[in-house]
mmCIF file of C-alpha atoms in Angstrom:
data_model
loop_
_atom_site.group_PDB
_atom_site.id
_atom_site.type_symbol
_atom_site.label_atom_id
_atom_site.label_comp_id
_atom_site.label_asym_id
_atom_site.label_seq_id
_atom_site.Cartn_x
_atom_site.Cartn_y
_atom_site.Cartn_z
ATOM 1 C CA UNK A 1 -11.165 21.263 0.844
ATOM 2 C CA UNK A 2 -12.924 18.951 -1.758
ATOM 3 C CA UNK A 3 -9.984 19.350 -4.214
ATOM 4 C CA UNK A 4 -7.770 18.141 -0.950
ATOM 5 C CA UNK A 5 -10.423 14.944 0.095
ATOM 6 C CA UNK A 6 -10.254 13.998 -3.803
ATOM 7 C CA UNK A 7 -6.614 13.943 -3.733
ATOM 8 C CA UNK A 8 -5.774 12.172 -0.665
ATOM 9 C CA UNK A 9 -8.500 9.574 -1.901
ATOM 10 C CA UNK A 10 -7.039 9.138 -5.280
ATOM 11 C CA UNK A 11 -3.534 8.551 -3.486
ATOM 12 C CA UNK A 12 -5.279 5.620 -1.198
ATOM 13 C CA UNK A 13 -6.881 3.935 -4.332
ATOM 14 C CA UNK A 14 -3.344 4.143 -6.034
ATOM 15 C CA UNK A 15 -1.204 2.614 -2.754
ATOM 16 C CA UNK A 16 -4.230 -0.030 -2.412
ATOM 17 C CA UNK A 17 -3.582 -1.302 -6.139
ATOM 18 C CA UNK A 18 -0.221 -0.933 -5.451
ATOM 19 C CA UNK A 19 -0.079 -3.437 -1.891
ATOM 20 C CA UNK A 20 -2.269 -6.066 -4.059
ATOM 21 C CA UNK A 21 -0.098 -6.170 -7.086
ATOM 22 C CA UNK A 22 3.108 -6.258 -4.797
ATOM 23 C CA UNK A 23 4.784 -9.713 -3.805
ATOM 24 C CA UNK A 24 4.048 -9.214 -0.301
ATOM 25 C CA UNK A 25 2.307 -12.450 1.260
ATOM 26 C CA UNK A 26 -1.545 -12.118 2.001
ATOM 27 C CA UNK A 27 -1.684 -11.559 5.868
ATOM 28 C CA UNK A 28 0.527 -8.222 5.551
ATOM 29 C CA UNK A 29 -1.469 -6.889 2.161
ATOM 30 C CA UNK A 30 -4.760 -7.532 4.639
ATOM 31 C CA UNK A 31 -2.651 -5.064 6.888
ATOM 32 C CA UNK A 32 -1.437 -2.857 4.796
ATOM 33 C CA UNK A 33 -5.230 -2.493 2.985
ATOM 34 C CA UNK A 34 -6.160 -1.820 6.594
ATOM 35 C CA UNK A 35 -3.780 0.824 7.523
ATOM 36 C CA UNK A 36 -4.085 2.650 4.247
ATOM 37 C CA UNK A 37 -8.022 2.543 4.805
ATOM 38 C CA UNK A 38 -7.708 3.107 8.784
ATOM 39 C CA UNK A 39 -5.099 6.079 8.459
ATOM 40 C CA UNK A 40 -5.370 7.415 5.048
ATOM 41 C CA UNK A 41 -2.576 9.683 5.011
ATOM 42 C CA UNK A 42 -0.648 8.021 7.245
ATOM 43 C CA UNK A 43 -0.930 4.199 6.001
ATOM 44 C CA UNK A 44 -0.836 5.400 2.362
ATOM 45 C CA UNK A 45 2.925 7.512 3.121
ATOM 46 C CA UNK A 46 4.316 4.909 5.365
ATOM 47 C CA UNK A 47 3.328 1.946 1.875
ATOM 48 C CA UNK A 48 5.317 4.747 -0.395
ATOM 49 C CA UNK A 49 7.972 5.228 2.019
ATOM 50 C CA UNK A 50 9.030 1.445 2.899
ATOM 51 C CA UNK A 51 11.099 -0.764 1.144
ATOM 52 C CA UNK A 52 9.110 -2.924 -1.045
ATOM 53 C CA UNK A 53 9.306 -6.581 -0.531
ATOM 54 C CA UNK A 54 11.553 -9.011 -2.124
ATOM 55 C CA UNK A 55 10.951 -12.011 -3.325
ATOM 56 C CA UNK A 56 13.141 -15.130 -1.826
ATOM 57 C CA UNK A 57 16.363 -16.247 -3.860
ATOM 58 C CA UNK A 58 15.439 -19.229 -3.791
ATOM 59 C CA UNK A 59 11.415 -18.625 -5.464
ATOM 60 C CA UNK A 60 13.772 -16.767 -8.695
ATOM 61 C CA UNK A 61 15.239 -19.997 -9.922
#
């Protein structure tokens, strides 16, 4: 069971660096952080799983 806590915990530090490095804007990082804190397994999946954000067309010129 320790080998599983250790795991799942090294997975939430890894989406966490992941949602602060991304290009998302601050407000949905703070919710993202939150999820992935508030529903380990759950919040760190659903990060993995969704599309990543985009920057604007306009913000790559």
């Amino acid at each position: 069971m320790m080998a599983l806590a250790i795991v799942i915990f090294v997975i939430d530090l890894m989406a966490i660096i992941n949602i602060v490095q991304s290009v998302a804007r601050p407000p949905a990082k703070a919710l993202w952080i939150v999820a992935v804190i508030l529903l380990p397994v759950l919040g760190a999946g659903a990060w993995f799983l969704a599309p990543a954000p985009r920057r604007s067309s306009s913000r790559m010129r």
